[in-house]
Coordinates of C-alpha atoms in Angstrom, one line a residue:
X1 CA 0.0 0.0 0.0
X2 CA 1.3 3.4 -0.9
X3 CA 1.0 6.2 1.7
X4 CA -0.6 9.2 0.0
X5 CA 1.3 11.5 2.3
X6 CA 4.7 10.3 1.3
X7 CA 7.3 12.4 -0.6
X8 CA 6.2 13.0 -4.2
X9 CA 2.5 12.9 -3.3
X10 CA 2.3 15.9 -1.1
X11 CA -0.3 18.5 -1.9
X12 CA -0.7 22.2 -1.2
X13 CA -4.0 24.0 -0.6
X14 CA -5.1 26.7 -2.9
X15 CA -5.0 30.2 -1.3
X16 CA -7.6 30.3 1.5
X17 CA -8.6 26.7 1.0
X18 CA -8.8 24.4 4.0
X19 CA -8.2 21.2 2.0
X20 CA -5.7 19.8 -0.4
X21 CA -7.2 20.4 -3.8
X22 CA -4.4 19.5 -6.2
X23 CA -0.7 18.5 -6.3
X24 CA 1.9 21.3 -5.9
X25 CA 3.8 21.9 -9.1
X26 CA 7.5 21.5 -8.4
X27 CA 10.6 22.3 -10.5
X28 CA 12.5 19.6 -8.5
X29 CA 13.6 17.1 -11.1
X30 CA 12.6 13.5 -10.4
X31 CA 14.8 11.0 -12.0
X32 CA 14.2 7.4 -13.2
X33 CA 16.4 4.4 -13.9
X34 CA 17.5 5.9 -17.2
X35 CA 18.8 9.0 -15.4
X36 CA 19.1 12.3 -17.2
X37 CA 17.7 10.9 -20.4
X38 CA 14.3 10.5 -18.8
X39 CA 14.5 13.3 -16.3
X40 CA 11.3 15.3 -16.3
X41 CA 11.8 18.9 -17.4
X42 CA 11.2 21.8 -15.2
X43 CA 7.8 23.5 -15.3
X44 CA 7.6 25.3 -18.6
X45 CA 4.4 27.3 -18.0
X46 CA 3.6 29.0 -14.7
X47 CA 0.2 28.4 -13.2
X48 CA -2.2 31.4 -13.2
X49 CA -2.1 33.1 -9.9
X50 CA -5.4 32.5 -8.0
X51 CA -7.1 35.4 -6.3
X52 CA -7.7 34.7 -2.7
X53 CA -11.0 32.9 -2.1
X54 CA -12.8 32.9 1.1
X55 CA -12.6 29.6 3.0
X56 CA -16.3 29.5 3.2
X57 CA -16.6 29.5 -0.6
X58 CA -14.5 26.4 -0.9
X59 CA -16.1 24.8 2.0
X60 CA -19.4 25.1 0.3
X61 CA -18.1 23.3 -2.8
X62 CA -18.7 19.5 -2.8
X63 CA -15.6 17.3 -2.3
X64 CA -14.5 14.8 -4.9
X65 CA -13.1 12.5 -2.2
X66 CA -15.5 10.8 0.2
X67 CA -13.9 12.6 3.2
X68 CA -14.9 15.9 1.5
X69 CA -11.4 16.9 0.4
X70 CA -10.5 18.0 -3.2
X71 CA -13.3 20.3 -3.9
X72 CA -14.7 20.2 -7.4
X73 CA -16.7 22.5 -9.6
X74 CA -20.3 21.4 -10.2
X75 CA -21.3 21.3 -13.8
X76 CA -24.1 23.8 -13.2
X77 CA -21.5 26.3 -12.1
X78 CA -19.2 25.7 -15.0
X79 CA -22.1 26.2 -17.5
X80 CA -22.6 29.7 -16.1
X81 CA -19.0 30.8 -16.5
X82 CA -18.3 33.8 -18.7
X83 CA -15.9 33.5 -21.7
X84 CA -12.2 33.4 -20.9
X85 CA -12.5 31.9 -17.4
X86 CA -8.9 31.0 -16.5
X87 CA -8.0 27.4 -15.7
X88 CA -4.8 25.5 -15.0
X89 CA -3.9 21.8 -15.4
X90 CA -1.3 19.1 -15.1
X91 CA 0.1 16.5 -17.5
X92 CA 3.4 14.8 -18.4
X93 CA 5.3 15.2 -21.7
X94 CA 8.6 13.7 -20.5
X95 CA 9.6 11.5 -17.5
X96 CA 7.1 11.1 -14.7
X97 CA 6.7 14.6 -13.2
X98 CA 3.6 16.5 -14.2
X99 CA 4.0 19.9 -15.9
X100 CA 1.6 22.7 -15.9
X101 CA -0.7 24.0 -18.7
X102 CA -3.0 27.0 -18.7
X103 CA -6.3 27.6 -20.5
X104 CA -9.6 29.4 -20.8
X105 CA -13.2 28.3 -20.8
X106 CA -15.0 28.2 -24.2
X107 CA -18.4 26.7 -23.4
X108 CA -20.2 23.3 -23.1
X109 CA -22.1 20.8 -25.2
X110 CA -25.5 19.7 -24.1
X111 CA -25.9 15.9 -23.3
X112 CA -22.6 15.1 -25.1
X113 CA -21.8 12.3 -22.5
X114 CA -25.4 11.0 -22.2
X115 CA -28.7 12.4 -21.1
X116 CA -28.2 15.4 -18.8
X117 CA -24.4 15.0 -19.0
X118 CA -22.6 17.8 -20.6
X119 CA -19.1 18.2 -21.9
X120 CA -17.0 21.3 -21.1
X121 CA -14.7 22.9 -23.8
X122 CA -11.4 24.7 -23.0
X123 CA -8.6 26.1 -25.0
X124 CA -5.3 24.9 -23.5
X125 CA -1.7 26.1 -23.8
X126 CA 1.9 25.1 -22.8
X127 CA 5.1 24.7 -24.8
X128 CA 4.2 21.2 -26.0
X129 CA 0.7 22.0 -27.0
X130 CA 1.7 25.2 -28.7
X131 CA 5.0 24.0 -30.2
X132 CA 7.2 26.6 -28.5
X133 CA 9.5 23.9 -27.2
X134 CA 11.3 23.6 -30.6
X135 CA 8.9 21.0 -32.0
X136 CA 5.7 21.3 -34.0
X137 CA 2.6 22.0 -32.0
X138 CA 1.2 18.7 -30.5
X139 CA -2.2 20.1 -29.6
X140 CA -4.1 17.6 -27.4
X141 CA -2.1 14.5 -27.7
X142 CA -2.9 10.8 -27.2
X143 CA -1.9 9.9 -23.6
X144 CA -3.1 13.3 -22.3
X145 CA -6.5 12.0 -21.6
X146 CA -7.2 12.2 -17.9
X147 CA -5.1 15.3 -17.3
X148 CA -6.8 17.2 -14.5
X149 CA -8.1 20.7 -15.2
X150 CA -8.4 23.1 -12.2
X151 CA -10.3 26.3 -11.6
X152 CA -8.2 29.3 -10.5
X153 CA -9.1 28.6 -6.9
X154 CA -7.8 25.1 -7.1
X155 CA -11.1 23.2 -7.4
X156 CA -11.0 20.2 -9.8
X157 CA -13.1 20.9 -12.9
X158 CA -12.5 17.5 -14.7
X159 CA -10.3 15.6 -17.0
X160 CA -9.1 16.3 -20.5
X161 CA -10.8 13.6 -22.5
X162 CA -11.9 14.7 -26.0
X163 CA -10.4 16.5 -29.0
X164 CA -11.9 18.0 -32.1
X165 CA -9.8 16.3 -34.6
X166 CA -6.2 15.1 -35.3
X167 CA -5.1 18.5 -36.6
X168 CA -3.2 19.4 -33.4
X169 CA -5.8 21.9 -32.2
X170 CA -5.4 23.1 -28.7
X171 CA -9.1 22.6 -27.9
X172 CA -10.0 19.9 -25.3
X173 CA -13.3 18.5 -24.3
X174 CA -13.3 18.0 -20.5
X175 CA -15.3 15.4 -18.7
X176 CA -16.6 17.0 -15.5
X177 CA -15.3 15.8 -12.2
X178 CA -18.9 15.5 -11.1
X179 CA -19.4 12.6 -13.4
X180 CA -16.1 10.9 -12.8
X181 CA -16.8 10.9 -9.0
X182 CA -19.7 8.6 -9.7
X183 CA -17.8 6.0 -11.9
X184 CA -19.2 2.6 -11.1
X185 CA -22.2 4.0 -9.3
X186 CA -24.3 5.0 -12.3
X187 CA -25.1 3.5 -15.7
X188 CA -23.7 5.9 -18.3
X189 CA -24.8 5.8 -21.9
X190 CA -22.6 4.7 -24.7
X191 CA -20.4 7.5 -26.1
X192 CA -21.0 8.7 -29.6
X193 CA -19.3 11.2 -31.9
X194 CA -20.9 14.5 -31.0
X195 CA -21.1 17.1 -33.8
X196 CA -20.7 20.7 -32.6
X197 CA -23.7 22.6 -33.9
X198 CA -25.3 25.9 -32.9
X199 CA -28.0 23.8 -31.3
X200 CA -25.9 22.0 -28.8
X201 CA -22.8 24.2 -28.5
X202 CA -23.5 26.8 -25.8
X203 CA -20.7 29.3 -26.1
X204 CA -19.7 32.1 -23.8
X205 CA -19.7 35.7 -24.7
X206 CA -16.2 35.3 -26.0
X207 CA -17.5 32.9 -28.7
X208 CA -16.3 29.4 -29.7
X209 CA -13.5 30.1 -32.1
X210 CA -9.9 29.0 -32.6
X211 CA -7.5 30.7 -34.9
X212 CA -10.4 32.8 -36.1
X213 CA -12.5 29.8 -37.2
X214 CA -15.8 28.7 -35.7
X215 CA -15.9 25.3 -34.0
X216 CA -19.4 24.8 -35.4
X217 CA -19.4 21.6 -37.5
X218 CA -16.5 19.9 -35.8
X219 CA -16.8 16.5 -34.1
X220 CA -15.5 15.4 -30.8
X221 CA -13.8 12.1 -30.3
X222 CA -12.1 10.7 -27.2
X223 CA -8.5 11.7 -26.7
X224 CA -6.8 8.4 -27.5
X225 CA -4.8 6.5 -24.9
X226 CA -1.6 5.2 -26.2
X227 CA -2.1 1.5 -26.9
X228 CA 1.1 -0.4 -26.2
X229 CA 2.1 -4.1 -26.7
X230 CA 5.3 -6.2 -26.7
X231 CA 8.8 -5.2 -26.0
X232 CA 10.4 -2.0 -27.4
X233 CA 12.2 -2.6 -30.6
X234 CA 9.8 -5.1 -32.3
X235 CA 9.4 -4.2 -36.0
X236 CA 6.4 -1.9 -35.7
X237 CA 5.0 -4.7 -33.4
X238 CA 4.0 -6.5 -36.5
X239 CA 3.5 -9.9 -35.0
X240 CA 1.8 -8.6 -31.9
X241 CA -0.7 -6.6 -33.9
X242 CA -1.5 -9.6 -36.1
X243 CA -1.7 -12.1 -33.2
X244 CA -3.8 -9.9 -31.0
X245 CA -6.1 -9.0 -33.8
X246 CA -7.1 -12.6 -34.1
X247 CA -8.4 -12.6 -30.5
X248 CA -11.9 -14.0 -30.1
X249 CA -14.3 -11.2 -29.5
X250 CA -15.8 -12.1 -26.1
X251 CA -13.4 -10.6 -23.6
X252 CA -14.1 -7.1 -22.3
X253 CA -10.8 -6.0 -23.8
X254 CA -11.5 -7.6 -27.2
X255 CA -11.8 -4.3 -29.0
X256 CA -8.4 -3.1 -27.7
X257 CA -6.8 -6.4 -28.6
X258 CA -8.2 -6.5 -32.1
X259 CA -7.5 -2.8 -32.8
X260 CA -4.1 -3.2 -34.5
X261 CA -3.1 0.2 -33.0
X262 CA -0.2 -0.9 -30.7
X263 CA 3.0 1.1 -30.2
X264 CA 6.1 -0.6 -29.0
X265 CA 6.5 -0.7 -25.2
X266 CA 9.0 -1.7 -22.7
X267 CA 8.6 -4.8 -20.5
X268 CA 7.5 -4.1 -16.9
X269 CA 10.0 -4.7 -14.1
X270 CA 10.3 -4.0 -10.4
X271 CA 13.5 -1.9 -11.1
X272 CA 11.8 0.4 -13.6
X273 CA 9.4 3.3 -12.7
X274 CA 9.0 3.2 -9.0
X275 CA 7.5 6.7 -8.4
X276 CA 3.9 6.6 -6.9
X277 CA 1.0 7.7 -9.0
X278 CA 0.1 11.4 -8.8
X279 CA -2.7 13.6 -10.2
X280 CA -1.5 14.8 -13.6
X281 CA 1.0 11.9 -13.8
X282 CA 1.2 9.0 -16.2
X283 CA -0.8 5.8 -15.7
X284 CA -0.4 2.5 -17.5
X285 CA -3.5 0.2 -17.5
X286 CA -2.5 -3.2 -18.8
X287 CA -4.0 -6.7 -19.3
X288 CA -0.6 -8.2 -18.6
X289 CA 2.7 -7.4 -17.0
X290 CA 6.3 -8.5 -17.1
X291 CA 7.9 -9.6 -20.4
X292 CA 4.6 -9.0 -22.2
X293 CA 2.8 -5.7 -21.9
X294 CA -0.6 -5.1 -23.5
X295 CA -2.6 -2.1 -22.5
X296 CA -3.0 1.7 -22.6
X297 CA -1.2 4.8 -21.3
X298 CA -3.1 7.8 -20.1
X299 CA -3.1 10.3 -17.2
X300 CA -4.3 10.3 -13.6
X301 CA -7.1 12.7 -12.9
X302 CA -7.4 12.4 -9.1
X303 CA -6.3 10.3 -6.2
X304 CA -8.3 9.9 -2.9
X305 CA -6.5 7.8 -0.4
X306 CA -5.8 4.6 -2.4
X307 CA -8.5 5.2 -5.1
X308 CA -7.4 6.4 -8.5
X309 CA -9.5 8.0 -11.3
X310 CA -8.1 8.5 -14.8
X311 CA -8.7 9.0 -18.6
X312 CA -12.1 10.8 -18.4
X313 CA -13.4 8.4 -21.1
X314 CA -13.5 4.6 -21.3
X315 CA -10.6 2.3 -22.0
X316 CA -12.8 -0.5 -23.5
X317 CA -16.1 0.4 -21.8
X318 CA -15.9 -3.0 -20.2
X319 CA -17.8 -2.0 -17.0
X320 CA -16.5 -4.1 -14.1
X321 CA -13.0 -5.2 -15.2
X322 CA -9.8 -6.6 -13.8
X323 CA -6.8 -4.7 -15.2
X324 CA -3.4 -4.0 -13.8
X325 CA -2.4 -0.5 -12.9
X326 CA 1.2 1.0 -13.0
X327 CA 3.1 4.2 -13.3
X328 CA 5.0 4.9 -16.5
X329 CA 7.7 7.2 -17.8
X330 CA 7.5 9.2 -21.1
X331 CA 10.3 9.8 -23.5
X332 CA 8.6 12.6 -25.2
X333 CA 5.4 13.8 -26.9
X334 CA 5.6 13.2 -30.7
X335 CA 3.8 15.9 -32.6
X336 CA 1.9 14.8 -35.7
X337 CA 2.8 17.1 -38.6
X338 CA 0.3 15.5 -41.0
X339 CA -3.1 15.9 -39.2
X340 CA -3.9 12.3 -40.0
X341 CA -3.0 10.2 -36.9
X342 CA -2.7 12.7 -34.1
X343 CA 0.2 13.5 -31.7
X344 CA 1.0 10.9 -29.1
X345 CA 3.1 10.3 -26.0
X346 CA 6.0 7.9 -26.5
X347 CA 6.5 5.7 -23.5
X348 CA 10.0 4.6 -22.4
X349 CA 9.3 2.6 -19.2
X350 CA 6.4 1.0 -17.4
X351 CA 6.6 0.2 -13.7
X352 CA 5.5 -2.9 -11.9
X353 CA 1.8 -3.2 -11.1
X354 CA 0.8 -1.4 -7.9
X355 CA -2.9 -1.9 -8.0
X356 CA -6.0 -2.9 -10.0
X357 CA -8.4 -1.0 -12.2
X358 CA -11.9 -2.4 -11.5
X359 CA -14.2 0.1 -13.3
X360 CA -14.1 1.0 -17.0
X361 CA -17.0 3.4 -17.6
X362 CA -18.2 6.2 -19.9
X363 CA -16.7 8.9 -17.7
X364 CA -13.4 7.2 -17.2
X365 CA -11.7 4.4 -15.2
X366 CA -11.3 3.9 -11.5
X367 CA -9.1 1.6 -9.5
X368 CA -7.4 0.8 -6.2
X369 CA -3.7 1.0 -5.2
X370 CA -2.8 -2.1 -3.3
X371 CA -3.2 -5.9 -3.9
X372 CA -2.6 -7.2 -7.4
X373 CA -4.5 -10.2 -8.7
X374 CA -3.1 -12.2 -11.6
X375 CA -1.8 -15.6 -12.7
X376 CA 1.6 -16.5 -14.4
X377 CA 2.3 -17.5 -17.9
X378 CA 5.9 -18.6 -18.7
X379 CA 7.7 -19.6 -21.9
X380 CA 11.1 -21.4 -21.8
X381 CA 12.9 -21.5 -25.1
X382 CA 15.2 -24.4 -26.1
X383 CA 17.5 -24.9 -29.1
X384 CA 17.3 -28.1 -31.2
X385 CA 19.5 -30.0 -28.8
X386 CA 17.2 -29.2 -25.9
X387 CA 19.4 -26.7 -24.1
X388 CA 17.4 -23.7 -22.7
X389 CA 18.5 -20.4 -24.2
X390 CA 15.9 -18.0 -22.9
X391 CA 13.0 -17.6 -20.5
X392 CA 10.0 -15.3 -20.6
X393 CA 7.3 -14.5 -18.0
X394 CA 4.2 -12.5 -17.8
X395 CA 1.2 -12.2 -15.4
X396 CA -2.3 -12.0 -16.7
X397 CA -5.0 -10.1 -14.8
X398 CA -8.2 -11.4 -16.4
X399 CA -9.2 -15.0 -17.3
X400 CA -10.5 -14.0 -20.7
X401 CA -7.1 -12.8 -21.7
X402 CA -5.3 -16.1 -21.0
X403 CA -5.5 -17.3 -24.6
X404 CA -4.2 -14.1 -26.3
X405 CA -1.5 -13.7 -23.7
X406 CA -0.1 -17.2 -24.1
X407 CA -0.3 -16.9 -27.9
X408 CA 1.5 -13.6 -27.9
X409 CA 4.2 -14.4 -25.4
X410 CA 5.0 -17.6 -27.1
X411 CA 5.1 -15.8 -30.4
X412 CA 7.3 -13.0 -29.0
X413 CA 9.8 -15.6 -27.7
X414 CA 10.0 -17.2 -31.2
X415 CA 10.3 -13.9 -32.9
X416 CA 13.1 -12.6 -30.7
X417 CA 15.1 -15.9 -30.7
X418 CA 14.8 -16.5 -34.4
X419 CA 15.1 -12.8 -35.1
X420 CA 12.7 -13.0 -38.0
X421 CA 8.9 -12.8 -38.5
X422 CA 8.8 -15.3 -41.4
X423 CA 9.6 -19.0 -41.5
X424 CA 10.2 -21.3 -38.7
X425 CA 9.5 -24.7 -37.1
X426 CA 9.2 -25.5 -33.5
X427 CA 7.7 -28.0 -31.0
X428 CA 5.6 -26.4 -28.3
X429 CA 4.7 -28.2 -25.1
X430 CA 2.4 -26.7 -22.5
X431 CA 0.9 -27.4 -19.1
X432 CA -2.2 -25.6 -17.9
X433 CA -3.1 -25.6 -14.2
X434 CA -6.6 -24.8 -13.1
X435 CA -8.9 -24.5 -10.1
X436 CA -12.4 -25.8 -10.2
X437 CA -15.5 -24.3 -8.7
X438 CA -15.2 -26.6 -5.7
X439 CA -11.6 -25.6 -5.0
X440 CA -10.1 -28.8 -6.5
X441 CA -7.0 -28.2 -8.7
X442 CA -5.6 -30.1 -11.7
X443 CA -3.3 -29.9 -14.6
X444 CA -2.9 -31.3 -18.1
X445 CA -0.1 -31.3 -20.6
X446 CA 0.0 -31.3 -24.4
X447 CA 2.4 -30.8 -27.3
X448 CA 2.4 -29.9 -30.9
X449 CA 4.8 -29.2 -33.8
X450 CA 4.2 -26.0 -35.8
X451 CA 5.7 -25.0 -39.1
X452 CA 4.9 -21.9 -41.1
X453 CA 6.6 -20.2 -44.0
X454 CA 5.2 -16.7 -43.5
X455 CA 4.1 -16.0 -39.9
X456 CA 5.7 -18.6 -37.7
X457 CA 5.7 -16.4 -34.6
X458 CA 2.0 -15.8 -35.0
X459 CA 1.2 -19.5 -35.3
X460 CA 3.5 -21.2 -32.7
X461 CA 1.4 -19.9 -29.8
X462 CA -1.9 -21.0 -31.2
X463 CA -2.0 -24.6 -29.9
X464 CA -1.6 -23.7 -26.2
X465 CA -3.9 -20.7 -26.7
X466 CA -6.6 -23.0 -28.0
X467 CA -6.5 -25.1 -24.9
X468 CA -6.5 -22.0 -22.6
X469 CA -9.5 -20.7 -24.6
X470 CA -11.3 -24.0 -24.1
X471 CA -10.9 -23.7 -20.3
X472 CA -11.9 -20.0 -20.0
X473 CA -14.8 -20.1 -22.5
X474 CA -16.4 -23.3 -21.3
X475 CA -19.8 -22.9 -19.7
X476 CA -19.9 -26.0 -17.5
X477 CA -18.6 -24.5 -14.2
X478 CA -16.7 -21.5 -12.9
X479 CA -13.2 -22.9 -13.3
X480 CA -10.2 -20.6 -13.5
X481 CA -6.7 -21.0 -14.9
X482 CA -4.0 -20.6 -12.2
X483 CA -1.0 -20.8 -14.5
X484 CA 0.3 -21.7 -17.9
X485 CA 3.8 -23.1 -18.5
X486 CA 5.2 -23.4 -22.1
X487 CA 8.3 -25.0 -23.5
X488 CA 9.2 -23.9 -27.0
X489 CA 11.8 -26.0 -28.7
X490 CA 13.0 -24.3 -31.9
X491 CA 13.7 -26.9 -34.5
X492 CA 14.5 -24.8 -37.6
X493 CA 14.6 -21.3 -39.0
X494 CA 12.9 -22.7 -42.1
X495 CA 9.4 -24.2 -42.4
X496 CA 10.0 -27.9 -42.4
X497 CA 7.4 -30.6 -42.8
X498 CA 7.2 -34.2 -43.9
X499 CA 4.7 -35.8 -46.4
X500 CA 3.9 -39.5 -46.1
X501 CA 5.2 -40.7 -49.4
X502 CA 5.6 -44.5 -49.6
X503 CA 5.6 -47.9 -47.7
X504 CA 8.6 -50.1 -48.6
X505 CA 9.4 -53.8 -47.9
X506 CA 12.8 -55.4 -47.3
X507 CA 13.3 -57.9 -50.1
X508 CA 16.6 -59.8 -50.3
X509 CA 18.5 -57.0 -48.4
X510 CA 17.0 -54.3 -50.6
X511 CA 14.1 -51.9 -49.9
X512 CA 11.5 -51.6 -52.6
X513 CA 7.9 -50.5 -52.8
X514 CA 5.3 -52.6 -51.0
X515 CA 2.7 -51.4 -53.5
X516 CA 2.2 -54.1 -56.1
X517 CA 4.1 -56.8 -54.2
X518 CA 3.0 -60.4 -53.8
X519 CA 3.2 -61.6 -50.2
X520 CA 2.8 -65.1 -48.7
X521 CA 0.5 -66.3 -45.9
X522 CA 2.1 -67.2 -42.6
X523 CA 5.1 -65.1 -43.4
X524 CA 6.8 -62.1 -41.7
X525 CA 7.9 -59.0 -43.6
X526 CA 10.0 -56.0 -42.6
X527 CA 8.5 -52.7 -43.7
X528 CA 9.3 -49.0 -43.3
X529 CA 7.7 -45.7 -44.1
X530 CA 9.3 -43.1 -46.4
X531 CA 8.6 -39.4 -45.9
X532 CA 9.2 -36.6 -48.3
X533 CA 10.9 -33.7 -46.5
X534 CA 9.9 -30.2 -47.5
X535 CA 11.8 -27.0 -46.5
X536 CA 10.1 -23.6 -47.2
X537 CA 7.9 -25.3 -49.7
X538 CA 10.7 -27.0 -51.7
X539 CA 11.6 -30.7 -51.7
X540 CA 14.6 -31.4 -49.4
X541 CA 15.1 -35.1 -49.8
X542 CA 13.5 -38.1 -48.2
X543 CA 13.6 -39.5 -44.7
X544 CA 13.2 -43.2 -43.8
X545 CA 11.2 -44.2 -40.8
X546 CA 12.2 -47.1 -38.5
X547 CA 11.6 -50.6 -39.7
X548 CA 8.7 -52.6 -38.3
X549 CA 7.5 -56.1 -38.8
X550 CA 4.2 -57.5 -40.0
X551 CA 3.2 -61.2 -40.2
X552 CA 0.4 -62.4 -42.4
X553 CA -1.9 -65.1 -41.0
X554 CA -1.8 -68.6 -42.4
X555 CA -5.4 -68.0 -43.4
X556 CA -4.5 -64.8 -45.4
X557 CA -5.8 -64.9 -49.0
X558 CA -6.5 -62.8 -52.1
X559 CA -5.3 -59.2 -51.3
X560 CA -4.7 -56.5 -48.7
X561 CA -3.5 -52.9 -48.1
X562 CA -1.2 -51.1 -45.8
X563 CA -2.4 -47.5 -45.3
X564 CA -0.1 -45.0 -43.6
X565 CA -1.4 -41.5 -42.7
X566 CA -0.4 -38.5 -40.7
X567 CA -2.6 -37.7 -37.7
X568 CA -3.6 -34.4 -39.4
X569 CA -4.8 -36.3 -42.5
X570 CA -6.9 -38.7 -40.4
X571 CA -8.5 -35.7 -38.6
X572 CA -9.2 -33.8 -41.8
X573 CA -6.9 -30.9 -40.7
X574 CA -5.1 -28.6 -43.1
X575 CA -1.5 -29.4 -44.1
X576 CA 0.1 -27.5 -41.2
X577 CA -1.7 -29.6 -38.7
X578 CA -4.2 -27.0 -37.5
X579 CA -7.7 -28.3 -37.1
X580 CA -9.4 -25.1 -35.8
X581 CA -8.7 -21.5 -34.9
X582 CA -9.4 -20.7 -31.2
X583 CA -11.4 -23.9 -30.7
X584 CA -11.3 -27.7 -30.9
X585 CA -13.3 -30.8 -31.3
X586 CA -13.0 -31.3 -27.5
X587 CA -15.1 -28.2 -26.9
X588 CA -17.9 -29.2 -29.3
X589 CA -18.4 -32.7 -28.0
X590 CA -17.8 -32.3 -24.3
X591 CA -20.7 -32.9 -21.9
X592 CA -19.2 -31.5 -18.7
X593 CA -15.9 -30.1 -17.4
X594 CA -14.4 -33.5 -16.6
X595 CA -15.0 -34.7 -20.2
X596 CA -13.5 -31.5 -21.6
X597 CA -10.3 -31.8 -19.6
X598 CA -10.1 -35.5 -20.5
X599 CA -10.4 -34.8 -24.2
X600 CA -7.9 -31.9 -24.0
X601 CA -5.5 -34.1 -22.2
X602 CA -5.8 -36.9 -24.7
X603 CA -4.9 -34.9 -27.7
X604 CA -2.0 -36.3 -29.7
X605 CA 0.8 -34.3 -31.3
X606 CA 0.7 -33.8 -35.1
X607 CA 4.1 -35.6 -35.5
X608 CA 2.1 -38.8 -35.1
X609 CA 1.8 -41.3 -37.9
X610 CA -0.9 -44.0 -38.0
X611 CA -0.9 -47.2 -39.9
X612 CA -3.6 -49.8 -40.7
X613 CA -2.8 -53.2 -42.2
X614 CA -5.9 -54.9 -43.6
X615 CA -6.2 -58.1 -45.6
X616 CA -8.7 -60.8 -46.4
X617 CA -8.9 -64.2 -44.6
X618 CA -10.5 -67.4 -45.7
X619 CA -13.3 -66.3 -43.5
X620 CA -13.6 -62.6 -42.8
X621 CA -10.7 -60.2 -42.7
X622 CA -7.8 -59.1 -40.4
X623 CA -7.0 -55.6 -39.3
X624 CA -3.9 -54.4 -37.3
X625 CA -3.2 -50.8 -36.2
X626 CA 0.2 -49.1 -35.9
X627 CA 1.4 -45.8 -34.5
X628 CA 4.7 -44.0 -34.9
X629 CA 6.3 -40.7 -34.1
X630 CA 7.4 -39.0 -37.3
X631 CA 10.5 -36.8 -37.8
X632 CA 8.5 -33.6 -37.5
X633 CA 5.2 -32.0 -38.6
X634 CA 3.5 -34.8 -40.6
X635 CA 1.0 -34.5 -43.5
X636 CA -0.6 -36.6 -46.1
X637 CA -1.2 -40.3 -46.5
X638 CA -0.5 -43.2 -48.8
X639 CA -1.9 -46.7 -49.4
X640 CA 0.1 -49.7 -50.6
X641 CA -1.9 -52.5 -52.1
X642 CA -0.5 -56.0 -52.3
X643 CA -1.7 -59.5 -53.3
X644 CA -1.5 -62.7 -51.3
X645 CA -0.1 -65.7 -53.1
X646 CA -1.9 -69.0 -52.8
X647 CA -0.2 -71.8 -50.9

């Protein structure tokens, strides 16, 4: 638990105020692990001096916190303001220390956030917003959402949450603190794009203009959080975007996972950003932590004791959620000079989780600093000889995100160790631990071989993800995953597979095709299977399987066949051995949880090869089944027909 009175979280009352309405701005530089590179800059814009306000005036204002502290401005009061009402605010453009911005009131939009819930408009200014820091103007940037806006007397007005467009305009739509205070207590309507028209834009006497142009006809959209995934340095997070975009759309965070909007992010660690959360500071809200990070970066609006409010708009509008909460450090705000994608905050470090976000609502998100609830996912990487060469670990907050997390972390491990996003072959073995509704625990283990020419890192994590998905999506009982352990054995940097080609017999010390042979009753024969090896889609020689023996009955007659098939061919799967995406036969035929686990646990690896010897007898027929482990990912089948000589 973090003490809100400790150094770095101290607050100072506004002139005449008996409470602690907002954090004191400080020019003291707070450093992080990267030292001077990530040191927050000194305050670039001074806060507007507040005229003394009688203590009785602030005392009459409602408190944002349950103990009555942090007075806020009621929406009804803000609506009545005259044009140019001065405001101040806090946000971070570099490091972790909030910097100040100033601004003035423009007006409000009727019912923009739902019935009887208005949005406030302000023009804001500081060197980053205006571009006086040597870069182009950033306007209202992605990652600024949640930045608190204060009245001149220190009362909280609300959070920067909406922008007019991507054209770096300095105009912000502010979600009132009055609505954020009630996050989780009221049902707020779904947000929509709100056009600014004369009918709903109530301007002050100063008018609603920017740079001489009317705001009438513009449209408000939420200020984007910065969606982050994977480790910094991945090639535009290509594999993470593809893998996460395939996530089944049932989890509350599905829209985020499928968005393909991820920026590279650092992995979380206990030695990274250790500063406590503060109003106006960065906040990272993630589905996972550790070597895999998937989530969003925004700004803290207010902190009351151990309760945190942020964003001023939803993350995924998931309602009651389970997300990890951390601090983060920014490298810089990157201005968008095109007006197409918008400016955004580039994140350099993300701290270890220090609490949980449990409400994701229309007016923002809310969480609690303290205990963290999650389960581990680990991936150990081996080379072809079986020696471990790397280890990866992440923690997952929500059960619904188990499948995409294991798929992505396994893919990340393959991507980094092969150092390519294209071809590859590997054997993946996984163990899933679970807890049933009655408290009983269990585990099961499976393995598969995966080979792909184009997107191997995307595909290698799919088999364990499908089993995780089967557990979390089943409707038999409230069972939960308690851990997933994966071993990834990299077999080749090329896509290698084997096609069942031929069955051969040993005849006078020479191997020849069984097909077309004439065999004798009551006689033993040595056979072997021959496989065509393929590397990146091209023939790469043949591989002989081990010899095995068959013996025909003394009653054998007429003819027979020896059929050899890959397991994939017998199951009707595609050539790479995949039978279903995010699903399995086990799910479709299970009748209860016990049967589901039994079927999942009994799955065979797709390096399995099956054989069936069948021939006629004087009365009836004889059938014998065989099973072998092939040299790798197996595909195809062949049938050798033979005749049986008369005695």
